[in-house]
Coordinates of C-alpha atoms and ligand atoms in Angstrom, one line a residue:
X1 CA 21.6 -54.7 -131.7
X2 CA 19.4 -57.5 -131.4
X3 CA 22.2 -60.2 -131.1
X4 CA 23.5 -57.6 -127.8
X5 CA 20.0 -56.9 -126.2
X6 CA 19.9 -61.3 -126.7
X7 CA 23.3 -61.8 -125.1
X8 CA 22.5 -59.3 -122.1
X9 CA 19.0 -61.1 -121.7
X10 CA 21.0 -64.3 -121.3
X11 CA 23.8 -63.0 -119.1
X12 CA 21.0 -61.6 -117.3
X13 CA 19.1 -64.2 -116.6
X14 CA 21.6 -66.7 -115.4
X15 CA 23.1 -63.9 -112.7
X16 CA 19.8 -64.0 -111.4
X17 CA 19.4 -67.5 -111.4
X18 CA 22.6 -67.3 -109.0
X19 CA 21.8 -64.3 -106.8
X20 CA 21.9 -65.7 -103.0
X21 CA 20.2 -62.2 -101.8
X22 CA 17.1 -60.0 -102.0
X23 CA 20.2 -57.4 -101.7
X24 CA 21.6 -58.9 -104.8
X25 CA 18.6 -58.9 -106.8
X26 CA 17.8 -55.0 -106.2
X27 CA 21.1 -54.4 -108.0
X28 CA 20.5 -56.3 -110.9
X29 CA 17.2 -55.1 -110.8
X30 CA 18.8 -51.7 -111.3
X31 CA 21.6 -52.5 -113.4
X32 CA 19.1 -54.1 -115.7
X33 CA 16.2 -52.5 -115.9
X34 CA 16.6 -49.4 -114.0
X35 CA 16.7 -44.9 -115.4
X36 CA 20.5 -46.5 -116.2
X37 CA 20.3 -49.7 -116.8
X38 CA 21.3 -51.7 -120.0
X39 CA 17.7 -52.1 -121.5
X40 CA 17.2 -47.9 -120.8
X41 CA 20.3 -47.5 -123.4
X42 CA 19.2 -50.1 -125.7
X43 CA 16.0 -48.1 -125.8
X44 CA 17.8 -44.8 -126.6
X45 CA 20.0 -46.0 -129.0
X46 CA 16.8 -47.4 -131.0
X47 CA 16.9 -44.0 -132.2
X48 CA 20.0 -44.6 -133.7
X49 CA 18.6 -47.6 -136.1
X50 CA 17.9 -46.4 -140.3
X51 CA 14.7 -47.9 -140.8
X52 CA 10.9 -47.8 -139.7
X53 CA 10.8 -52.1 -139.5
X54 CA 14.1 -52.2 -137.9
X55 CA 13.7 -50.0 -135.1
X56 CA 9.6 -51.9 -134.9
X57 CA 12.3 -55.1 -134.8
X58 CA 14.1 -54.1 -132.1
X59 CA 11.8 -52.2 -130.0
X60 CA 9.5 -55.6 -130.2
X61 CA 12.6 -57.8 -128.9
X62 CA 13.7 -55.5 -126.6
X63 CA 10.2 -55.1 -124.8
X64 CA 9.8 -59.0 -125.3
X65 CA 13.7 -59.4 -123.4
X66 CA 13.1 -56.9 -120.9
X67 CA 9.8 -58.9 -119.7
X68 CA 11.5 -61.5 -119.4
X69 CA 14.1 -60.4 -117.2
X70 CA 11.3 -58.4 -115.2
X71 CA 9.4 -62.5 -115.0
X72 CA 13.1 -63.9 -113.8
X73 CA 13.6 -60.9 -111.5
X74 CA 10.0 -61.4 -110.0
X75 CA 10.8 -65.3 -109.4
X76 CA 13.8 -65.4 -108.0
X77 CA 12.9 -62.4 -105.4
X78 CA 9.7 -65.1 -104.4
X79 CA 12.3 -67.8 -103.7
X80 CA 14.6 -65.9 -101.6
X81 CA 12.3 -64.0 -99.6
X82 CA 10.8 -67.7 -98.6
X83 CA 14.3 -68.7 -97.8
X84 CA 15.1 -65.9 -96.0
X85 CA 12.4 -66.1 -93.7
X86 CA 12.9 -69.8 -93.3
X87 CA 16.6 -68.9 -91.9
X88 CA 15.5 -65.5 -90.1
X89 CA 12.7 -68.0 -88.0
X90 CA 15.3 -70.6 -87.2
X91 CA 17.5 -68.2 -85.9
X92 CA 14.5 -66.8 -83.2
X93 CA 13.1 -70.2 -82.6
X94 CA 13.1 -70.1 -78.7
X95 CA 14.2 -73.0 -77.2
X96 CA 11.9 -74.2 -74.6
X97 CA 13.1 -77.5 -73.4
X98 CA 14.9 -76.3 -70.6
X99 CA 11.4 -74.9 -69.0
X100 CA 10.3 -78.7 -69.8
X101 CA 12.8 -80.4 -68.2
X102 CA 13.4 -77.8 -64.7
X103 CA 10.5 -75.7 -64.1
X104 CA 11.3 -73.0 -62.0
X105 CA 9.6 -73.1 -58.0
X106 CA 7.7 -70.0 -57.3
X107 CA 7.8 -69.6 -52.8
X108 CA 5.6 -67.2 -50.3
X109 CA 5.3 -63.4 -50.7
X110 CA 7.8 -62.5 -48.1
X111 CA 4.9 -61.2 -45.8
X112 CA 3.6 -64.7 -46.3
X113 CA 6.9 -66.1 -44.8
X114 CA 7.0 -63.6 -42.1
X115 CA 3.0 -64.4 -41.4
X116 CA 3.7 -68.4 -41.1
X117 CA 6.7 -67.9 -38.8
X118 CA 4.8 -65.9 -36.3
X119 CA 1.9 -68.3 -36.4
X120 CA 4.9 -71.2 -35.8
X121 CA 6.4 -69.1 -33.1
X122 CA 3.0 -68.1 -30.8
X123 CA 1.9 -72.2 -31.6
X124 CA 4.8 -73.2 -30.3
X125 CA 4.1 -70.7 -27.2
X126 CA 0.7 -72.8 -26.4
X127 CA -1.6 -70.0 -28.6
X128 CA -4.2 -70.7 -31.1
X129 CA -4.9 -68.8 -33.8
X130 CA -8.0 -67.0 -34.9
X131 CA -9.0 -64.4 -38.0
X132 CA -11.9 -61.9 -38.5
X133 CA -13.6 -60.2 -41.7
X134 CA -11.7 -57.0 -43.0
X135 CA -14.8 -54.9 -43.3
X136 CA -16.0 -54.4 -40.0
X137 CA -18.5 -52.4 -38.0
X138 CA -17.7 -49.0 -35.8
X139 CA -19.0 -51.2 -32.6
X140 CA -15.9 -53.6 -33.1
X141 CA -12.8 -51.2 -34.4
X142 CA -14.1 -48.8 -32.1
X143 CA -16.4 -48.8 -29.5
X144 CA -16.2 -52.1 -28.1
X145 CA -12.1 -51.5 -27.6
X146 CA -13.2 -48.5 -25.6
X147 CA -13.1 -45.6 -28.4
X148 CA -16.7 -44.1 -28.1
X149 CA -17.7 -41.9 -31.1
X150 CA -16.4 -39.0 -29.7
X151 CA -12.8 -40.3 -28.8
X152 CA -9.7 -38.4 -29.6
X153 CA -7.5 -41.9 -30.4
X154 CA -10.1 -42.3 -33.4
X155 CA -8.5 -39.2 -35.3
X156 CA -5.1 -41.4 -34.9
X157 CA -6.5 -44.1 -37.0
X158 CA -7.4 -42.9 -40.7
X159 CA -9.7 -44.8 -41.5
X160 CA -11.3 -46.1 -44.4
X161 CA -15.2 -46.0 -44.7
X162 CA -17.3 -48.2 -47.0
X163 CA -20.6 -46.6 -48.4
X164 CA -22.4 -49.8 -47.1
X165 CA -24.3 -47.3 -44.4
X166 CA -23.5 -43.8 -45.0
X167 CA -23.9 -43.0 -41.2
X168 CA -19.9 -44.7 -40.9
X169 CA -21.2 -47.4 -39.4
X170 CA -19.2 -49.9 -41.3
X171 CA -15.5 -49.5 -42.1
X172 CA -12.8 -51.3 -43.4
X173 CA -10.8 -52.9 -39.9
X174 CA -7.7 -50.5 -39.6
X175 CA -6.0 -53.0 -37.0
X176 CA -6.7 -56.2 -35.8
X177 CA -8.0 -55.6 -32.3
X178 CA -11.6 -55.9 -33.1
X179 CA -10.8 -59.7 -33.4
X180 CA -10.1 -59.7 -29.5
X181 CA -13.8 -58.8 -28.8
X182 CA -15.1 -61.7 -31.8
X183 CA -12.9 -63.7 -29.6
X184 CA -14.1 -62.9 -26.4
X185 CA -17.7 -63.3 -27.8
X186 CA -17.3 -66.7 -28.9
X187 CA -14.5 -68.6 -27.1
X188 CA -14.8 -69.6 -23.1
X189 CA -11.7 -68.7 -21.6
X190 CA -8.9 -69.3 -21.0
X191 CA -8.1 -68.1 -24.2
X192 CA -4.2 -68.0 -25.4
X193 CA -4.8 -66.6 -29.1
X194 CA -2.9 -64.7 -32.2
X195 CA -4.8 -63.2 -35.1
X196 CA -3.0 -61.9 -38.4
X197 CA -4.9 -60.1 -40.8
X198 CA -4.6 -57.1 -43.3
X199 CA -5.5 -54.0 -42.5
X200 CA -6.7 -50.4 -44.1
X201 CA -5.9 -46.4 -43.2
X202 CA -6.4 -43.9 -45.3
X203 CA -2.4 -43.2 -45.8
X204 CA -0.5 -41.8 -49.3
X205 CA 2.0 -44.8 -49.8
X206 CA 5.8 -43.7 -49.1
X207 CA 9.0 -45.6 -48.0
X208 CA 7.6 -46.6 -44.5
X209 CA 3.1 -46.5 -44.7
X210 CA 1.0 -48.8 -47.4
X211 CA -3.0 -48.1 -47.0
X212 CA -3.0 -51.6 -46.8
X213 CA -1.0 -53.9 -44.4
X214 CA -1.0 -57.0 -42.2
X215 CA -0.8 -56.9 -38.2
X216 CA -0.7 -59.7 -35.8
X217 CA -2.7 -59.2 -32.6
X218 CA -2.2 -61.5 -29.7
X219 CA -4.7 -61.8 -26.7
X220 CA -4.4 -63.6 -23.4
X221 CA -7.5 -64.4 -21.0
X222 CA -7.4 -66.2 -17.6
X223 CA -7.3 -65.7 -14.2
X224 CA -4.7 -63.4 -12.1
X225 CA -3.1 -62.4 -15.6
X226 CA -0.4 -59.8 -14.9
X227 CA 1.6 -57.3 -16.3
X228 CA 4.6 -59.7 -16.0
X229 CA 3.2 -62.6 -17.9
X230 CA 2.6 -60.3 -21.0
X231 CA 6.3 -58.9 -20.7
X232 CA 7.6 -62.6 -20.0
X233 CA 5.3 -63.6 -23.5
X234 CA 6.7 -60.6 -25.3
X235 CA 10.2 -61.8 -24.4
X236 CA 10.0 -65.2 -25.3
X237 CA 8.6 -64.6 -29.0
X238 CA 11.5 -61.9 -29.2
X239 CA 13.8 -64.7 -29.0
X240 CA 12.1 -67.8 -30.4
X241 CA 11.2 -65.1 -33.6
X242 CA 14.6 -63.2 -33.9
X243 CA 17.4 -65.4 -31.8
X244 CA 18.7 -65.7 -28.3
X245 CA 20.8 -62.9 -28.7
X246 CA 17.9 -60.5 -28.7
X247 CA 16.0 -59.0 -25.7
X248 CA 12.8 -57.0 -25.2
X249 CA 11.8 -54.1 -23.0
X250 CA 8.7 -52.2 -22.4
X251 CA 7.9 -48.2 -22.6
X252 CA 4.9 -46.8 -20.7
X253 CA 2.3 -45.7 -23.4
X254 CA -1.0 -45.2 -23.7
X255 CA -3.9 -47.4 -25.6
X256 CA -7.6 -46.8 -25.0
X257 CA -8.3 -51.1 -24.9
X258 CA -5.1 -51.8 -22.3
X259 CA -4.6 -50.4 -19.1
X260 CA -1.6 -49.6 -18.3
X261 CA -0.5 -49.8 -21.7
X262 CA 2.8 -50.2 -23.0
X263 CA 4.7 -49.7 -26.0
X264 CA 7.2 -52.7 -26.9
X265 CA 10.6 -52.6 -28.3
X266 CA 13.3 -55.2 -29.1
X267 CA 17.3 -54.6 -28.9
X268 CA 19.5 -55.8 -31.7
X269 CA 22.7 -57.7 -30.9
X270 CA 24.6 -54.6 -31.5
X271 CA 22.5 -52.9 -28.7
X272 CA 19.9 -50.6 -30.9
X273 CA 16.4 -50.8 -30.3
X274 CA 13.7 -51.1 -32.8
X275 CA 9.7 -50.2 -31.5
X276 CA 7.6 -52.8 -32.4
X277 CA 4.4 -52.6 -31.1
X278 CA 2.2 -52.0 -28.5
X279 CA 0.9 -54.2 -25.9
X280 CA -1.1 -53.9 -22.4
X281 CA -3.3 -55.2 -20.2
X282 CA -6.8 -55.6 -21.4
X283 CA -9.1 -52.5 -20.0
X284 CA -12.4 -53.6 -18.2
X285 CA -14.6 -52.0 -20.7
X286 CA -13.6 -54.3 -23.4
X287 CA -13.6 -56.8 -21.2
X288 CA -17.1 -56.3 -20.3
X289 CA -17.9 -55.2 -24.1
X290 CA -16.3 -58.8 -25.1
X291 CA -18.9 -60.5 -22.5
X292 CA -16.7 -60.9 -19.4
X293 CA -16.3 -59.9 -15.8
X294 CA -13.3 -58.2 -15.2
X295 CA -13.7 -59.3 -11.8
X296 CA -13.4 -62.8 -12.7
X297 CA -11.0 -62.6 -15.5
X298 CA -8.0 -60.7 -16.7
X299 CA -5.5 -60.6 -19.6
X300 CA -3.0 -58.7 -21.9
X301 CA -2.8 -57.6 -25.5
X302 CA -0.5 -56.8 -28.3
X303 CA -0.2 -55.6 -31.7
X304 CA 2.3 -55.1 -34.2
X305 CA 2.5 -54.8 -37.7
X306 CA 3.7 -57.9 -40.1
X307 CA 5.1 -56.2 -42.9
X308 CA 7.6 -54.2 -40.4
X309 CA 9.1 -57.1 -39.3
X310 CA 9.8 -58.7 -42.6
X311 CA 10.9 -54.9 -43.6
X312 CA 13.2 -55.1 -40.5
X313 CA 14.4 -59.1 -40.7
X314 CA 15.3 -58.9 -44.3
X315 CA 16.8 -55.2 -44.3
X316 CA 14.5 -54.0 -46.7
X317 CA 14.6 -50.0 -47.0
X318 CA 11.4 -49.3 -49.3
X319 CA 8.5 -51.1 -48.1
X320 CA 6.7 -50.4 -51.9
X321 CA 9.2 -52.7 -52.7
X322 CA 7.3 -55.5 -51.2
X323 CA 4.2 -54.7 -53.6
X324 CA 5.6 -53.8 -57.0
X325 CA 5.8 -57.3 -57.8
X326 CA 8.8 -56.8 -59.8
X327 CA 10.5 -60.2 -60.0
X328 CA 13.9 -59.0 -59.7
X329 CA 13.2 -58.4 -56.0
X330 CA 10.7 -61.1 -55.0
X331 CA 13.3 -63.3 -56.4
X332 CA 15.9 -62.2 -53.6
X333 CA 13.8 -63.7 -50.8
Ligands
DAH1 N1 -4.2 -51.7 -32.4 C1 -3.1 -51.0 -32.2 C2 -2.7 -50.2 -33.4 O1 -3.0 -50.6 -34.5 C3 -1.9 -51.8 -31.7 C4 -2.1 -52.4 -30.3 C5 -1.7 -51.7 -29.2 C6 -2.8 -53.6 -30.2 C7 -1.9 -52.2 -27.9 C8 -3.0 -54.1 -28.9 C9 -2.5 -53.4 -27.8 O2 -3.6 -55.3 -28.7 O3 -2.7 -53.9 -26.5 O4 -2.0 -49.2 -33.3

């Protein structure tokens, strides 16, 4: 018995010398030592043996063997688990030099686009541009464009109040008309101006409304200003914006900062209209709340939201779309 539990301890120890696998080593971890491996039969058929010294013998050299193959077993498992890692981490290793070598170019939100071509469009039309803080007071969203506390058109706006006063004296701007009266108040006519900004209403977000959005508001202040040079301005950044093949028209409406006012549309090439915005000719209360003489001076105005028009030039039906920041769609633009 002891030259067999010697011969298997050999055997044994050169197959795990040779295992390639922590898969390889379980088995002869079981086949060797395991409930029915060769050293648990060895150790029931020391039952077998005649004498008291001989099975003390064998038990001895069995124990000693079966350490030894426990030692190998332990070993070996160290030395493939190091190599297995080694190969599993060159197999992940990322390779990076591609970012080295071509970084990839980020470009402008696509309401950032749509923001620097109208700015392009109205400089190219003689205007200036000019911007105003997004938290404003009541005097300027409201009352100085003609909308004293008790006015109906206030209900139309939702607005947004900040906690600043809690009479709702100050509110965050939900369009960009108060920036015609900071205009008026600081800049000598003639004044040819845009002004872009973001605005705020209190509105649930859905396919078509974000509670926060950009508008571009455009105001116009010399002498004998008439209806016909806001519809002529209104038709020239039609086409300069969108293309020759595009024309303008304007729908009676009704603003409380333009009298008359006017609701503006443009016409596809295919001959269906989209509404715009709205437009007018400035009212003599905010003309007088602005710090001019409406018997001096006239003008027009016009407002439209930003984010429409990039919805409308790049065809895009969701306008959460635009905010989600998922890379799949910013990408497309
Ligand atoms: N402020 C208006 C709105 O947010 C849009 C507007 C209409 C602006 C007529 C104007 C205007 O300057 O003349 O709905």
């Amino acid at each position: 018995m002891l030259d067999e539990v010697t011969a298997v301890r050999d055997s044994g120890l050169q197959r795990i010398e040779l295992a390639t696998s922590l898969d390889e080593i379980d088995r002869l971890d079981a086949e060797l030592l395991g409930k029915k491996g060769a050293f648990a039969s060895f150790k029931t058929s020391l039952a077998s043996l005649a004498t008291v010294d001989e099975k003390k013998a064998a038990g001895q050299a069995l124990n000693a063997a079966a350490a030894t193959i426990t030692g190998a077993i332990g070993a070996r498992r160290v030395v493939l688990a190091a190599a297995e890692r080694t190969r599993v981490l060159a197999a992940e290793r990322l390779d990076l030099t591609e970012e080295l070598t071509a970084p990839r170019r980020g470009h402008a939100h696509l309401v950032t686009q749509a923001w620097e071509r109208l700015e392009d469009v109205f400089i190219g039309l003689g205007f200036q541009v000019a911007e105003g803080p997004e938290v404003e007071t009541d005097f300027y969203n409201f009352e100085a464009l003609n909308m004293p506390r008790s006015h109906p058109a206030r209900s139309g706006f939702d607005t947004l109040f900040t906690d600043y006063r809690d009479d709702g004296s100050v509110l965050l701007r939900t369009h960009t008309s108060p920036v015609q009266i900071r205009v008026m108040q600081t800049v000598e006519p003639p004044i040819y101006m845009i002004m872009p900004g973001r605005v705020f209403r209190r509105d649930t977000p859905d396919a078509t409304h974000m509670p926060v959005f950009h508008q571009i508001e455009g105001l116009v202040i010399d002498r004998d200003i008439t209806m016909a040079h806001l519809a002529g301005t209104i038709d020239a950044f039609t086409k300069a914006f969108f293309g020759g093949a595009f024309t303008s028209r304007l729908r009676p409406n009704y603003f409380p900062f333009t009298e008359p006012s006017a609701e503006f549309d443009i016409q596809r090439p295919d001959g269906t209209w989209i509404e715009l915005g709205g437009c007018g000719m400035v009212h003599p209360n905010v003309l007088r709340a602005g710090g001019l003489d409406p018997e001096q001076w006239s003008g027009f105005a016009f407002g439209f939201g930003i984010d429409r028009m990039a919805r409308e030039r790049h065809g895009v039906e969701d306008i959460r779309d635009m905010y989600s920041n998922d890379i799949r769609f910013v990408e497309q633009f």
